[in-house]
Coordinates of C-alpha atoms and ligand atoms in Angstrom, one line a residue:
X1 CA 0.0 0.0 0.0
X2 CA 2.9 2.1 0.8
X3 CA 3.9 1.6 -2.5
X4 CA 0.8 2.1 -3.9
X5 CA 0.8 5.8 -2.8
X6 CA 4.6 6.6 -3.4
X7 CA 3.6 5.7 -7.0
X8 CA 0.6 7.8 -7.4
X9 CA 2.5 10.6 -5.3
X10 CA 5.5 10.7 -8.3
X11 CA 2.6 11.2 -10.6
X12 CA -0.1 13.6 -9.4
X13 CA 0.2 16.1 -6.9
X14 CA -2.3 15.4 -4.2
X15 CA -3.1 12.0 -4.7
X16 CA -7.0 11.7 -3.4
X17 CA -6.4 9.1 -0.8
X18 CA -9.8 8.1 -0.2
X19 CA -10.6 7.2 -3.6
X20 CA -7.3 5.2 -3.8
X21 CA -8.2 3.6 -0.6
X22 CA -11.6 2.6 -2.1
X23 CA -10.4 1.3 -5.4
X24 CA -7.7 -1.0 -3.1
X25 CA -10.5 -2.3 -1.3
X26 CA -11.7 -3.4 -4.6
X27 CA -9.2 -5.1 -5.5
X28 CA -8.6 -7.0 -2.6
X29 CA -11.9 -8.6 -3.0
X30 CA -10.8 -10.1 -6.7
X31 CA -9.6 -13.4 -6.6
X32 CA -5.6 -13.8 -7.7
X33 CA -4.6 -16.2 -10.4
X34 CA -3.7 -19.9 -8.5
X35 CA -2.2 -22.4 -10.4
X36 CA -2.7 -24.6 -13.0
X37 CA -2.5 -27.2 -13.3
X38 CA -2.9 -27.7 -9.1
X39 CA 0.2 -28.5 -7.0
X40 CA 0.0 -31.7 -4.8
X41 CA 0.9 -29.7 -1.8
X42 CA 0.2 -25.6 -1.8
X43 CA -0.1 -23.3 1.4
X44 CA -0.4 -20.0 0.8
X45 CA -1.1 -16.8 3.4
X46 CA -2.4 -13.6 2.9
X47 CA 1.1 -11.8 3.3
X48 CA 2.0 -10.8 0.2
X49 CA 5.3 -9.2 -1.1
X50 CA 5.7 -7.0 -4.3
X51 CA 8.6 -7.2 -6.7
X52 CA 9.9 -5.1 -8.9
X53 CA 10.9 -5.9 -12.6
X54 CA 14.5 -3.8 -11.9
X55 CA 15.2 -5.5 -8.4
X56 CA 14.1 -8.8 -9.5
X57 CA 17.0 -12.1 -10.1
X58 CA 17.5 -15.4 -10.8
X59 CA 20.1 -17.1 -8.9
X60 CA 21.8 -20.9 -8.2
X61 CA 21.7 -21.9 -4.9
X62 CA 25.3 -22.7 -3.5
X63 CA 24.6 -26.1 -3.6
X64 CA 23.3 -26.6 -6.6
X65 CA 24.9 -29.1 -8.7
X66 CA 24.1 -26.8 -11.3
X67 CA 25.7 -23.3 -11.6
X68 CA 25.6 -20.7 -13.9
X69 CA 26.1 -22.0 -18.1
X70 CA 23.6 -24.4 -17.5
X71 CA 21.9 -24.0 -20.3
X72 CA 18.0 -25.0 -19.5
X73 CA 18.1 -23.1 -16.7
X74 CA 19.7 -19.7 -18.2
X75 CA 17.8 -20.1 -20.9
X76 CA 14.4 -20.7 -18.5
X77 CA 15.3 -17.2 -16.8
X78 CA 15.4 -15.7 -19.7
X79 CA 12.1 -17.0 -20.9
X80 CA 10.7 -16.3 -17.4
X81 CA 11.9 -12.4 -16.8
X82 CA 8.9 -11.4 -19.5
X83 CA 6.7 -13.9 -18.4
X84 CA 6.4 -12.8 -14.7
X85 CA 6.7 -9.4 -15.8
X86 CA 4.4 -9.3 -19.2
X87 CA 4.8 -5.4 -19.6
X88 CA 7.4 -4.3 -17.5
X89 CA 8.9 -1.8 -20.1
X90 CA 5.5 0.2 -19.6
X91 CA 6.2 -0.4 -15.9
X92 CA 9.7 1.0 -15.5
X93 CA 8.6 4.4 -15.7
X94 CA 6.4 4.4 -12.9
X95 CA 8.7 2.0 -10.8
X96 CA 11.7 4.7 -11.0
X97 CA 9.9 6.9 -8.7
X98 CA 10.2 3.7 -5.8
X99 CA 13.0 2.1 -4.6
X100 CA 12.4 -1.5 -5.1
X101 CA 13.1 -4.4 -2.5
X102 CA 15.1 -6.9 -4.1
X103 CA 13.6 -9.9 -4.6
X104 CA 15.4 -13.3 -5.6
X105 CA 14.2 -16.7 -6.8
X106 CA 17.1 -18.9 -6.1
X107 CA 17.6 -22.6 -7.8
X108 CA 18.7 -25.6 -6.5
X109 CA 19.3 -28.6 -8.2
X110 CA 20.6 -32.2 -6.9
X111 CA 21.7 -33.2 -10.4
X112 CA 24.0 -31.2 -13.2
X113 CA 21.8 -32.7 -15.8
X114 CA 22.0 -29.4 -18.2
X115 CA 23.0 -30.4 -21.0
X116 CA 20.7 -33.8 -20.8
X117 CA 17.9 -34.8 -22.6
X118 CA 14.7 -35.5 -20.3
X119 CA 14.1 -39.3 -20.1
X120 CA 11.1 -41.1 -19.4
X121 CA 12.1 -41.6 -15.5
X122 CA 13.2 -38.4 -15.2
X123 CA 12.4 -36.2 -11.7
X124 CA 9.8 -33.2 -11.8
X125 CA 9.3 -33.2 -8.7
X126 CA 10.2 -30.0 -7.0
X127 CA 9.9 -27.7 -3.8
X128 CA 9.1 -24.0 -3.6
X129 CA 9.1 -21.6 -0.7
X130 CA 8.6 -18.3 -1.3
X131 CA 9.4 -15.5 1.3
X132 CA 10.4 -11.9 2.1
X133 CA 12.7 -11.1 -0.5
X134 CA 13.5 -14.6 -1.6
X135 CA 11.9 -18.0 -3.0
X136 CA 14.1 -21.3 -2.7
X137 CA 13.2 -23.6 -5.5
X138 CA 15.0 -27.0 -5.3
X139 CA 14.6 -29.8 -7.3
X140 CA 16.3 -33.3 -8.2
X141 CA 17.0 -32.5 -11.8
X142 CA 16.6 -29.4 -14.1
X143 CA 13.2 -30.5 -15.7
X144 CA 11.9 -30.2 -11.9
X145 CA 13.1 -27.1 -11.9
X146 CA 12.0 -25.9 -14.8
X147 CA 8.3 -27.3 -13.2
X148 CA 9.0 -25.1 -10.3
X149 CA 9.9 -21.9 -12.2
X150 CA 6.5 -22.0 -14.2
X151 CA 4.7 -22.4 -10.6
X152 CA 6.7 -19.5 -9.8
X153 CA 5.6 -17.4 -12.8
X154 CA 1.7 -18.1 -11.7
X155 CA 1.7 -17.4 -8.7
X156 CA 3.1 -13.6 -9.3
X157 CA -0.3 -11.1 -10.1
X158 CA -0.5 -7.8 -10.3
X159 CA -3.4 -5.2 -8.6
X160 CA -4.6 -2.7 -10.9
X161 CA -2.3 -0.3 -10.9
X162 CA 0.2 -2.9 -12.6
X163 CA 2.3 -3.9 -9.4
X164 CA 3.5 -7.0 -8.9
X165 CA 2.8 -9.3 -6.2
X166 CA 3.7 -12.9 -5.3
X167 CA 2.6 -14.2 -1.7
X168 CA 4.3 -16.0 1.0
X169 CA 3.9 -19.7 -0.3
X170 CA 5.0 -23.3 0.7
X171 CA 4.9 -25.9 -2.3
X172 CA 5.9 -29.4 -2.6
X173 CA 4.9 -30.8 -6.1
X174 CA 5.4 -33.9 -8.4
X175 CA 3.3 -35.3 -11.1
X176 CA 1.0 -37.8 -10.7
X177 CA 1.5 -39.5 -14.5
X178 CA 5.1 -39.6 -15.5
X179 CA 4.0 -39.6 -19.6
X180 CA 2.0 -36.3 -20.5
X181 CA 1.7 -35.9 -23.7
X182 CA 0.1 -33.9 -26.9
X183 CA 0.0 -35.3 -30.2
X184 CA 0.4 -32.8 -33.1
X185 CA -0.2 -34.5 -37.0
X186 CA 1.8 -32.9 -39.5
X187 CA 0.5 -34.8 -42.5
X188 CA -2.9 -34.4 -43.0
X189 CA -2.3 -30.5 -43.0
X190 CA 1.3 -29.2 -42.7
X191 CA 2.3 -27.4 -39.7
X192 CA 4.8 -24.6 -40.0
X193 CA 7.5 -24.7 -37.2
X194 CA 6.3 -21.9 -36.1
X195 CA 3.4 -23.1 -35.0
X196 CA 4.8 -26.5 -33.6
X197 CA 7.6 -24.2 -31.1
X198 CA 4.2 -22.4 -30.2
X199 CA 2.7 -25.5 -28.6
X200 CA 5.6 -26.4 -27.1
X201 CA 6.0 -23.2 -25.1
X202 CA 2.1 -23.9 -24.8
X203 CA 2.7 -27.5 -23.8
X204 CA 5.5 -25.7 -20.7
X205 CA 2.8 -23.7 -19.4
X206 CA 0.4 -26.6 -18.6
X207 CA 3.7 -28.8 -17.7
X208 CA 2.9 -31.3 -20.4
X209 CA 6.3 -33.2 -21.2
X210 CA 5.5 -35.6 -24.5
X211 CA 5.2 -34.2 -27.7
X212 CA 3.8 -37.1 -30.2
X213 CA 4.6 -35.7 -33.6
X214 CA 2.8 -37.5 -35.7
X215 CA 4.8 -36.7 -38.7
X216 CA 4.4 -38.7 -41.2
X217 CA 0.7 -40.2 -42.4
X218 CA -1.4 -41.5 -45.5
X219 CA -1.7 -37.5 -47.0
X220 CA 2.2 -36.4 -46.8
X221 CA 5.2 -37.4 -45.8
X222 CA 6.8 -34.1 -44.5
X223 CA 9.8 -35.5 -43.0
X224 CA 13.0 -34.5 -45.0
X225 CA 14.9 -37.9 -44.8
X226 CA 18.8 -37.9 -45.5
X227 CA 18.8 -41.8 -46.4
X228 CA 15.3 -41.7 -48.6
X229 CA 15.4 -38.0 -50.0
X230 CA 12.6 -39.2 -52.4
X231 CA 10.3 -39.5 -49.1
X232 CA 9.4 -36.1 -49.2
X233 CA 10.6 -34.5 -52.3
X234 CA 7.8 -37.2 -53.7
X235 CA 5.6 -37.6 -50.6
X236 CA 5.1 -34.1 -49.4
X237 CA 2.2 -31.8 -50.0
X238 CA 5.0 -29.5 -51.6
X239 CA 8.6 -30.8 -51.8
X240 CA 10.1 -27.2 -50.9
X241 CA 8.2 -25.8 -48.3
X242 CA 5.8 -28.4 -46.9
X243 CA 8.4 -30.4 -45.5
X244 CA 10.8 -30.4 -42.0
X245 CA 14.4 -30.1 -42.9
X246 CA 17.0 -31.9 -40.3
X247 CA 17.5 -28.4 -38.7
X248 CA 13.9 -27.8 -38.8
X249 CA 13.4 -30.9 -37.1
X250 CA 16.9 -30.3 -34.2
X251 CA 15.5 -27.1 -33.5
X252 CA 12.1 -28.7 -32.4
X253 CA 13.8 -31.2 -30.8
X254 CA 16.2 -28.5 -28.8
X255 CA 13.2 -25.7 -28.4
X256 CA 11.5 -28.9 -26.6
X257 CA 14.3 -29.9 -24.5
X258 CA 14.9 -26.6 -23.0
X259 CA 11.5 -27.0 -21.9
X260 CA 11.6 -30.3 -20.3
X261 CA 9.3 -32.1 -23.2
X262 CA 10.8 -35.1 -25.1
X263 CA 10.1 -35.2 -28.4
X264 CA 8.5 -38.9 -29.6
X265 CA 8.3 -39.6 -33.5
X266 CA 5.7 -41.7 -34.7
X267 CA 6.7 -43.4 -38.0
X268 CA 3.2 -45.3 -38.5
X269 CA 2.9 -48.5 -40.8
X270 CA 2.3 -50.8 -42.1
X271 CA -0.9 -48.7 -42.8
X272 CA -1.4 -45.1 -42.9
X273 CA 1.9 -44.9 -45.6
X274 CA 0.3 -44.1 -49.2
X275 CA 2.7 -41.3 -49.1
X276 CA 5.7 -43.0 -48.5
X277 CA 4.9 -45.5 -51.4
X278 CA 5.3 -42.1 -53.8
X279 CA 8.9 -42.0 -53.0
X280 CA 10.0 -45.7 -52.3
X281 CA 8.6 -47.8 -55.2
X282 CA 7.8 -51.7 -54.3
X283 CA 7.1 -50.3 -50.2
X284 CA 3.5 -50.7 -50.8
X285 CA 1.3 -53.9 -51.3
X286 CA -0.1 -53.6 -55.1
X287 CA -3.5 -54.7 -54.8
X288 CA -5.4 -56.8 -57.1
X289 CA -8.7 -56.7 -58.8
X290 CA -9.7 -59.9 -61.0
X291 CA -6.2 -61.3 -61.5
X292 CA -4.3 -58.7 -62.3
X293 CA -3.0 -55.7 -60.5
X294 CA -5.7 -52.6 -60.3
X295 CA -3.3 -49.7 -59.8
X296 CA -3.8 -49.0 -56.3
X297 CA -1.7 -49.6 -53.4
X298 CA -2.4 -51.1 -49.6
X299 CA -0.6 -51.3 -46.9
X300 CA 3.3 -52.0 -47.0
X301 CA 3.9 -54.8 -48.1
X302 CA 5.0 -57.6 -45.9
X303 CA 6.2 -60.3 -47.7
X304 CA 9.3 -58.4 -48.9
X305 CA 12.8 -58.8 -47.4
X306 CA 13.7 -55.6 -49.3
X307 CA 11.1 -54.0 -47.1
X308 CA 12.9 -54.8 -43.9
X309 CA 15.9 -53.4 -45.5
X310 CA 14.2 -50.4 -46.2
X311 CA 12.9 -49.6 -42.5
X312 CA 15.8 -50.7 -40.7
X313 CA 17.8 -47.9 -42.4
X314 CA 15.1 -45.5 -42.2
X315 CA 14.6 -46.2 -38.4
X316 CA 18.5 -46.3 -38.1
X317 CA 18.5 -42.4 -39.2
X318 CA 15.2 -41.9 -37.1
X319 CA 17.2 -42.8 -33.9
X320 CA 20.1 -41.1 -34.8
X321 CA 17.7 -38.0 -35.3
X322 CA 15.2 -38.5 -32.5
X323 CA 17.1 -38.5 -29.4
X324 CA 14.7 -40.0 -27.2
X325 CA 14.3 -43.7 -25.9
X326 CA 10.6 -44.3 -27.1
X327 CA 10.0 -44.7 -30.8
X328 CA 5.8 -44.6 -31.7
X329 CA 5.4 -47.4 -34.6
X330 CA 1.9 -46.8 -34.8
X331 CA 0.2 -49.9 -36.2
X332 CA -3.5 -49.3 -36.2
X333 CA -5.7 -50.0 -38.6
X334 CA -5.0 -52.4 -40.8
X335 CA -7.0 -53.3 -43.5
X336 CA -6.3 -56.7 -45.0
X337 CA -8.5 -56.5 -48.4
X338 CA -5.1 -55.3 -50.0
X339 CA -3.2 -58.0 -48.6
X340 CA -5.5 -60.5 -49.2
X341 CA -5.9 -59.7 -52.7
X342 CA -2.2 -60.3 -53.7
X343 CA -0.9 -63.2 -54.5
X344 CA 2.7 -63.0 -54.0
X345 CA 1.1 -62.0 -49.8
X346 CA -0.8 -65.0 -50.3
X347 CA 2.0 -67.3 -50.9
X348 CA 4.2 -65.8 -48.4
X349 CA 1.3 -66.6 -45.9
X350 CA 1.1 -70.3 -46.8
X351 CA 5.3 -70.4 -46.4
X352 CA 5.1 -69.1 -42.9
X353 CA 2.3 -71.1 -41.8
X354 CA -0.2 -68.7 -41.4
X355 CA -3.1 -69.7 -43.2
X356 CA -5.4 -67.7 -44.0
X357 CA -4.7 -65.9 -40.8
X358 CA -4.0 -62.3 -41.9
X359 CA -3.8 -60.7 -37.9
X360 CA -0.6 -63.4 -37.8
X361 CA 0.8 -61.5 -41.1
X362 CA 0.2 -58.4 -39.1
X363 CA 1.9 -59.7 -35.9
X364 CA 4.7 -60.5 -37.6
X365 CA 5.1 -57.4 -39.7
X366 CA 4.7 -55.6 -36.7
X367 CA 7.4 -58.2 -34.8
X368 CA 9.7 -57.7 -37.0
X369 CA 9.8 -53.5 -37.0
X370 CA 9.6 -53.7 -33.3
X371 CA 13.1 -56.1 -33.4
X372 CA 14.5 -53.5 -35.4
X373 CA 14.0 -50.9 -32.9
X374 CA 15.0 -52.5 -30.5
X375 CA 18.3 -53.5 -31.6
X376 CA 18.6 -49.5 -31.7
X377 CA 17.8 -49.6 -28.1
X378 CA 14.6 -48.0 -28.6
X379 CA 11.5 -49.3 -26.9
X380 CA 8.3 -49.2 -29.1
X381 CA 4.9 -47.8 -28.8
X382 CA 1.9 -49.0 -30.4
X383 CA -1.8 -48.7 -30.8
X384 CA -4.4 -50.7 -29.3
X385 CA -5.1 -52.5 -32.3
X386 CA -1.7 -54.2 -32.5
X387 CA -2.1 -55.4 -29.0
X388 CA -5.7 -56.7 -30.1
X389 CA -5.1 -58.7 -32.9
X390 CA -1.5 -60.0 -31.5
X391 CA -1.1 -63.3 -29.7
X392 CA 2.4 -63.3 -28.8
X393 CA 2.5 -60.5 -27.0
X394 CA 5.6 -60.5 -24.9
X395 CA 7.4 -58.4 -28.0
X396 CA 5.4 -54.9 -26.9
X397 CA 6.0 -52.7 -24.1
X398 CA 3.8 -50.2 -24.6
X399 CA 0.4 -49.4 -25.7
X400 CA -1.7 -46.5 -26.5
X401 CA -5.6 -46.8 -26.0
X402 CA -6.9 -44.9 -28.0
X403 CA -10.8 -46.4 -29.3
X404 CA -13.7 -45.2 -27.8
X405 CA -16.3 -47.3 -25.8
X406 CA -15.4 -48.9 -22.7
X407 CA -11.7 -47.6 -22.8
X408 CA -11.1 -48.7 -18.8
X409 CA -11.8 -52.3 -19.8
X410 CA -9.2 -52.2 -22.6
X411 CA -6.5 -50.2 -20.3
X412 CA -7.5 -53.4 -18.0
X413 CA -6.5 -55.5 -20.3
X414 CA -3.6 -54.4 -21.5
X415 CA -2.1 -54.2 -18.1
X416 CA -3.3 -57.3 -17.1
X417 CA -0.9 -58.5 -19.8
X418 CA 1.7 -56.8 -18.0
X419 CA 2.1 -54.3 -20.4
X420 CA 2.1 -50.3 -20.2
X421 CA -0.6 -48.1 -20.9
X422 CA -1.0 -44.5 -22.5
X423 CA -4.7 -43.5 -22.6
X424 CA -5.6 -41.1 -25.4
X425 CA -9.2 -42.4 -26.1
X426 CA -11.0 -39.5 -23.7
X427 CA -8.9 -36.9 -25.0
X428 CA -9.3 -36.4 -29.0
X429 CA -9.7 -32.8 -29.0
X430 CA -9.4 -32.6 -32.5
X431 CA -13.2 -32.6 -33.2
X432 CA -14.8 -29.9 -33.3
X433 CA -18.2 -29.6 -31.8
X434 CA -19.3 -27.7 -28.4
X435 CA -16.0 -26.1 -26.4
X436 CA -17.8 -25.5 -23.7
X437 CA -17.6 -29.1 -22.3
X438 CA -14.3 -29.0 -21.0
X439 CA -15.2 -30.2 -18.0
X440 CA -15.1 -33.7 -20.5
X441 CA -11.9 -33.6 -20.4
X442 CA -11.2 -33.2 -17.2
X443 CA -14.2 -35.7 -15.2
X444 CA -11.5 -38.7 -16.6
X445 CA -10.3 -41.1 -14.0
X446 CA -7.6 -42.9 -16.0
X447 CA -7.3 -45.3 -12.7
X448 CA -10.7 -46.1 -12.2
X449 CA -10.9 -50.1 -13.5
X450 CA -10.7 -53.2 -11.3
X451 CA -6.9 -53.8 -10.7
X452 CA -3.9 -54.5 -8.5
X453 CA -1.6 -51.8 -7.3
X454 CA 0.6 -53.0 -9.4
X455 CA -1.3 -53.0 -12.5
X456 CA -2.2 -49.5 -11.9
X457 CA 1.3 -48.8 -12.0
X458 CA 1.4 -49.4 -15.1
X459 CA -0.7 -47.2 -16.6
X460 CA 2.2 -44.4 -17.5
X461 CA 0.1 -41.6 -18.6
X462 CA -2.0 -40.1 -21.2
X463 CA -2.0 -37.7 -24.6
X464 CA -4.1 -34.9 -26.4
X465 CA -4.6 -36.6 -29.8
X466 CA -5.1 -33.2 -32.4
X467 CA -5.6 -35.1 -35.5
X468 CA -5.2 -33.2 -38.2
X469 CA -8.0 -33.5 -40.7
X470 CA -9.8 -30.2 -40.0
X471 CA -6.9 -28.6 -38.0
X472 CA -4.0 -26.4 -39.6
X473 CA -2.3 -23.2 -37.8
X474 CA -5.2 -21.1 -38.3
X475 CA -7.5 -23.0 -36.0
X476 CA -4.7 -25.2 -34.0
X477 CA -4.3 -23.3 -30.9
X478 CA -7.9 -22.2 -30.0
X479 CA -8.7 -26.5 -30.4
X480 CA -5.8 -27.1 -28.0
X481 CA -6.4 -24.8 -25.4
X482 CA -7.5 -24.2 -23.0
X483 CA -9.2 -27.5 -23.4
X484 CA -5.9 -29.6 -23.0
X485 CA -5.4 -27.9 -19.8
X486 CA -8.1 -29.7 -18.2
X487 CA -6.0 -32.6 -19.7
X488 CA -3.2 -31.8 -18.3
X489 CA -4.3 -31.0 -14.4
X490 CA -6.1 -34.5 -14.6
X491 CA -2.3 -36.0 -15.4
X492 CA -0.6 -33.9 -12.9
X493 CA -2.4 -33.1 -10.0
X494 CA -3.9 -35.5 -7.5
X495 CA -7.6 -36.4 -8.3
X496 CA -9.3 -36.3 -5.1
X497 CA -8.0 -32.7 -4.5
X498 CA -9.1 -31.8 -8.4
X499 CA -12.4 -33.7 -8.6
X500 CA -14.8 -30.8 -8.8
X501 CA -15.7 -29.1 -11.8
X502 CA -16.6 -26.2 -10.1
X503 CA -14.4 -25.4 -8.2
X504 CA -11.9 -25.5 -11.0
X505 CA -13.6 -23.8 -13.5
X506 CA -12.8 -20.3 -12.4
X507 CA -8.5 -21.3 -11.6
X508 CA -9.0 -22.2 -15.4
X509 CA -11.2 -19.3 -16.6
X510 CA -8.2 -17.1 -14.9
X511 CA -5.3 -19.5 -16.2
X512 CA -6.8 -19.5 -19.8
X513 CA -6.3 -15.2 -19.6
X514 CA -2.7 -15.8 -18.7
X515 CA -2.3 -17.9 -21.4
X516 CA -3.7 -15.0 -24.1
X517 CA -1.4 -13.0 -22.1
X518 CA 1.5 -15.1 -23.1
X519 CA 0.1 -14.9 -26.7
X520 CA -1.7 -18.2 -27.1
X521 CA -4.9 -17.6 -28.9
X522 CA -6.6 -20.0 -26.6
X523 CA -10.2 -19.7 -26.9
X524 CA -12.8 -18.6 -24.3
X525 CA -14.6 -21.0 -21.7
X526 CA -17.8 -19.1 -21.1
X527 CA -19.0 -15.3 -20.7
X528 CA -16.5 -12.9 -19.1
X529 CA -13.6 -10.9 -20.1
X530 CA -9.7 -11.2 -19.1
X531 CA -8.1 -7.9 -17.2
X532 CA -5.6 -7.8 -20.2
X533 CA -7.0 -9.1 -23.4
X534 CA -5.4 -11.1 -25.7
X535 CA -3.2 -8.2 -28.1
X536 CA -1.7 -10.6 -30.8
X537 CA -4.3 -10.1 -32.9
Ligands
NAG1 C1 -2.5 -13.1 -1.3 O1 -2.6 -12.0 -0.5 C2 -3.7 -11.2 -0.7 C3 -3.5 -9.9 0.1 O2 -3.1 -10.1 1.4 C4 -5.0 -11.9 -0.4 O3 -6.1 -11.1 -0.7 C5 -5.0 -13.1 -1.3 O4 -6.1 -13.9 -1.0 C6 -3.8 -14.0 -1.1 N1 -3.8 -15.1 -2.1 C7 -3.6 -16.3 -1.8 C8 -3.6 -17.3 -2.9 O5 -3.3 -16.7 -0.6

């Protein structure tokens, strides 16, 4: 309040005390921003401190493992300064008239995991206090950290005079689903980079850590392969500009590390590949009509040998591109008309003993590119329908729920095999239809099927599916968000303390503004307006 007055006093001669009195009142009845998604622990009090954008630092705690040069944590102060402060160049000029406390957010980290790449097991767990003059963040690893620092940024507001305040606060945080992810589909519309580095620093905000990029698809093949050039200058929508170069596709991959999200590819077969048969003749299955070949292609084919040769070297460069440790071989579905029709496929099937058996073709195609990924020490993700129509099934690791229906009982299944689970099937935001209903999106209990503790376990997470049929970066981020938000609190935050629609409605109502604020065109919830609207327009 103090403040408040030195501030008005630089400005106008006699400030009118009782009106500014009155109009504090007011504001101290408006609710402040909380944040989203909800920590596990959070106390906060009603002392409150202000900070100043000119007093205001990022430090290493002396016993950080960590020190300064670390690069996702310089590189997260810099992206934090204008986040915490979102116009602090229009608030300089008033701020000169006070002198400012100093006020310093100080990291800690257990781990110098800086110039890393975040892994599957990796920490986010993280611990925030913030007091006069100074908030401890600690954390076991960087990615933590970089948690922490975006709890920090929410919990800062500012009264409506434009100063900031953040408010003594005690938080102990960790995710409750270790896999988090969105998927983004690149080939049934391109996506510019642009827009993909957007929904990354999107994805940060709402502490999302997976991005599925669904690159590659029946429509295009946008990937710019160094082995298989043809791939895309034949595949793609247009071979110049509809594609993602290698340093198109290590700047994703580095804009994504810096924020704690691993980048997972998803080269889908033996379906969904008509593009890739434009640029790597004999891939595809020729199917045949009356005898004779009828000009149109099926799924790749899998009686070749030359076919193996051909992914192994294209999944060789994948994992020398892709730095993560999951690889997404999609696998879903199938359709065995093609297949069925060819009589070379045919033959093959009677030499291997399959019969007329065409979900033991598929196994076995699948089998095979699963081998080959794993000899590159990469373990594979699939669809449900792979772990549907597969006997054997001790080859997968993970699989990705994705039909609609009873999705619990499939979940149940698939960890009754002993396998892992990624649940996508609530989420699809793609389709359009009512917005309102996020609340959708959020009344999901991924954990709510008959099972041991154990089997629970094993369910690692869930993904934002944003096909891309009808979406493009006119429309993508209004689909995404806030929507995905609700998502993403269900993934992080503990469900019993997040079960009520209510009660988070307004938290996201207020979250959804900050995230206009940071630019994201996410679109509105319901009637109301944001204190700052949305100025990227
Ligand atoms: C922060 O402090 C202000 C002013 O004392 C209070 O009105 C507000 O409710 C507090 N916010 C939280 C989240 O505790």
């Amino acid at each position: 309040m103090e403040v408040m007055y030195m501030v008005y006093s630089g400005r106008y001669t006699r400030p009118n005390l009782h009106l500014l009195l009155l109009i504090i009142l007011q504001f101290d009845l408006r609710t402040v921003e909380a944040v989203w998604p909800l920590p596990q622990t959070f106390t906060s009090s009603t002392e409150r401190y202000s900070l100043y954008s000119q007093a205001f630092y990022f430090g290493y705690g002396r016993q950080s493992a960590a020190q300064h040069g670390c690069s996702v944590l310089d590189d997260a102060f810099k992206r934090y300064f204008p986040l915490i402060f979102p116009d602090y160049t229009h608030a300089y000029d008033f701020q000169r008239f006070v002198s400012g406390r100093p006020f310093t957010v100080e990291v800690s980290v257990d781990h110098d995991d800086c110039e890393s790449y975040p892994k599957e097991d990796s920490s986010e767990r993280y611990n925030l206090t913030v007091s006069a003059g100074h908030a401890s963040l600690n954390a076991e690893t960087v990615w933590g950290a970089i948690r922490g620092l975006e709890t920090f940024s929410q919990l800062v507001y500012q009264d409506d005079f434009g100063s900031y305040f953040v408010n003594k606060t005690e938080i102990e945080d960790f995710p409750r689903f270790q896999f988090r992810g969105i998927l983004l589909d690149t080939s049934r519309h391109f996506l510019p980079v642009q827009a993909i580095l957007k929904t990354l620093d999107a994805m940060a905000y709402s502490k999302f850590n997976v991005f599925h990029w669904h690159i590659v698809d029946d429509p295009s093949f946008p990937y710019q392969s160094s082995t298989f050039p043809d791939l895309s200058s034949k595949g793609a929508f247009r071979p110049m500009t509809h594609i993602y170069t290698q340093s198109d596709v290590r700047r994703v991959i580095s804009h994504a590390r810096l924020r704690g999200i691993r980048v997972l590819p998803e080269f889908d077969s033996p379906s969904h590949t008509q593009s890739w048969g434009k640029g790597q003749s004999d891939l595809l299955t020729p199917c045949y009509k009356g005898g004779a070949p009828s000009g149109t292609f099926g799924p790749v084919n899998p009686a070749l040998s030359s076919t193996y040769q051909f992914m192994a070297r294209l999944f060789k460069e994948v994992s020398s591109v892709f730095p993560d440790s999951y690889i997404h071989l999609g696998g879903d579905e199938v359709d065995f008309s093609c297949w069925k029709s060819n009589p070379d496929v045919r033959a093959f099937m009677q030499k291997m003993g399959f019969g007329t058996d065409f979900t033991k073709l598929e196994a076995f195609y699948i089998e095979s590119i699963v081998n080959i990924t794993s000899a590159l020490n990469r373990t594979s993700i699939v669809w449900q329908d792979v772990f549907d129509n597969h006997e054997r099934r001790n080859s997968l690791s993970v699989v990705e729920v994705w039909k609609h229906g009873c999705y619990l009982c499939e979940v149940r299944k698939v960890v009754k095999a002993g396998l892992r689970v990624i649940l996508a099937s609530p989420w699809y935001l793609d389709q359009p239809g009512p917005t309102h209903n996020w609340a959708r999106y959020y009344t999901v209990w991924p954990l709510a099927f008959k099972g041991t503790e154990e089997q629970k376990k094993l369910v690692i997470g869930g993904e934002v599916c944003m096909w891309g049929e009808y979406v493009d970066a006119t429309n993508l981020s209004p689909r995404l968000w806030p929507r995905a938000s609700a998502a993403a609190e269900r993934l992080w935050s503990d469900e019993k303390q997040t079960s009520s629609v209510e009660k988070a409605s307004p938290r996201l109502q207020d979250f959804r503004c900050r995230l206009l604020r940071r630019g994201i065109q996410a679109e509105p919830l319901y009637v109301g307006h944001c204190k700052h609207e949305y100025q990227g327009v």
